[in-house]
Amino acid sequence: MRLVLLGAPGSGKGTQATRLRDHYRVPHISTGDLLRAAVKVGTPLGLQAKAVMEAGALVSDDIVLAMLEERLSQGDTGGGYVLDGYPRNLAQANSLDALLARLGQSVERAIQLDVDTELLIARIAGRAKAEGRADDNPESVRKRLQVYEEQTAPVIEFYRHQQKLTAVDGVGSMEAVFERVVEALDSRYA
Ligand code: B4P
């Protein structure tokens, strides 16, 4: 299964991706996690990405694509993967199609987690308290939501046009949302 998870910040992409990884036994590839790891280690790429992420903006397409390409070349991706946080704009969606075509692959399915803005803000505020992530402050969150509307929302249309998109209600308990996602995927793969 080669799956793309789409949704605004706080919609539950990372949360659902780890569950999907365990359920379908495929790796979870999060560009946010890859970037945070590079920041933590202090690689040149991480140093470049740090300020951009803290401001809630998108890291440059070239950097993220190179990182993703490197991750997809690892040996555990033959049976598929859950992509979380990529693509985030139309250029990335086109780059992903081109990259996968070179590997003889394609995205099979895109799931969009649908959550209204007030709840997104409340969830991220909860995480800010619990984890203190650098980009979970109110100013960065406003910026991330704006970037989502302007740059990532068109990606939903990209996959709708390819007839790969299923929108799933992302409101409810983590377990309830997970069951909806699995139902949407299994009805397609049955
Ligand atoms: P990400 O790491 O992708 O962060 P995110 O969009 O905020 O979503 P995340 O997956 O962490 O949160 P989730 O919705 O699961 O990106 C961070 C930054 O990295 C970006 O701003 C950008 O700078 C950079 N970046 C990443 N990818 C990039 C790319 N492709 N190109 C350029 N830049 C890139 O969950 C949020 C909270 O909600 C959690 O606390 C969770 O516990 C809670 N929650 C989830 N589901 C819930 C539920 N059902 N009920 C209650 N709470 C729930």
Tab-separated table of C-alpha atoms in Angstrom, residues 8-70:
chain	number	residue	atom	x	y	z
A	8	ALA	CA	-4.159	20.486	8.169
A	9	PRO	CA	-1.718	20.791	11.093
A	10	GLY	CA	-3.390	19.080	14.035
A	11	SER	CA	-5.729	17.001	11.878
A	12	GLY	CA	-4.134	13.802	13.180
A	13	LYS	CA	-1.869	12.786	10.295
A	14	GLY	CA	1.047	11.751	12.500
A	15	THR	CA	-1.305	10.157	15.021
A	16	GLN	CA	-3.095	8.035	12.428
A	17	ALA	CA	0.060	7.256	10.444
A	18	THR	CA	1.671	5.415	13.365
A	19	ARG	CA	-1.485	3.329	13.788
A	20	LEU	CA	-1.644	2.577	10.063
A	21	ARG	CA	2.033	1.569	10.134
A	22	ASP	CA	1.299	-1.029	12.822
A	23	HIS	CA	-1.935	-2.218	11.210
A	24	TYR	CA	-0.651	-2.654	7.635
A	25	ARG	CA	2.997	-3.334	8.587
A	26	VAL	CA	4.455	-0.695	6.293
A	27	PRO	CA	6.884	2.090	7.284
A	28	HIS	CA	5.592	5.487	8.362
A	29	ILE	CA	7.524	8.205	6.545
A	30	SER	CA	6.961	11.665	8.022
A	31	THR	CA	8.827	14.574	6.429
A	32	GLY	CA	8.181	16.543	9.647
A	33	ASP	CA	9.890	13.793	11.696
A	34	LEU	CA	12.796	13.572	9.215
A	35	LEU	CA	13.265	17.356	9.423
A	36	ARG	CA	13.005	17.415	13.240
A	37	ALA	CA	15.617	14.633	13.418
A	38	ALA	CA	17.966	16.668	11.174
A	39	VAL	CA	17.429	19.736	13.382
A	40	LYS	CA	18.177	17.716	16.512
A	41	VAL	CA	21.398	16.237	15.145
A	42	GLY	CA	22.406	19.662	13.813
A	43	THR	CA	23.189	18.600	10.221
A	44	PRO	CA	23.708	21.502	7.744
A	45	LEU	CA	20.257	20.744	6.384
A	46	GLY	CA	18.816	20.774	9.897
A	47	LEU	CA	20.407	24.130	10.671
A	48	GLN	CA	18.838	25.538	7.506
A	49	ALA	CA	15.416	24.061	8.276
A	50	LYS	CA	15.211	25.042	11.955
A	51	ALA	CA	14.205	28.693	11.655
A	52	VAL	CA	11.833	28.000	8.762
A	53	MET	CA	9.979	25.339	10.746
A	54	GLU	CA	9.799	27.432	13.902
A	55	ALA	CA	8.196	30.229	11.870
A	56	GLY	CA	5.580	27.787	10.542
A	57	ALA	CA	6.675	28.115	6.902
A	58	LEU	CA	7.541	25.318	4.455
A	59	VAL	CA	11.125	24.145	4.134
A	60	SER	CA	12.372	24.414	0.524
A	61	ASP	CA	11.022	21.814	-1.894
A	62	ASP	CA	14.535	20.734	-2.967
A	63	ILE	CA	15.660	19.922	0.571
A	64	VAL	CA	12.548	17.943	1.447
A	65	LEU	CA	12.537	16.057	-1.862
A	66	ALA	CA	16.193	15.026	-1.440
A	67	MET	CA	15.433	13.823	2.083
A	68	LEU	CA	12.397	11.863	0.905
A	69	GLU	CA	14.265	10.308	-2.008
A	70	GLU	CA	16.973	9.114	0.350
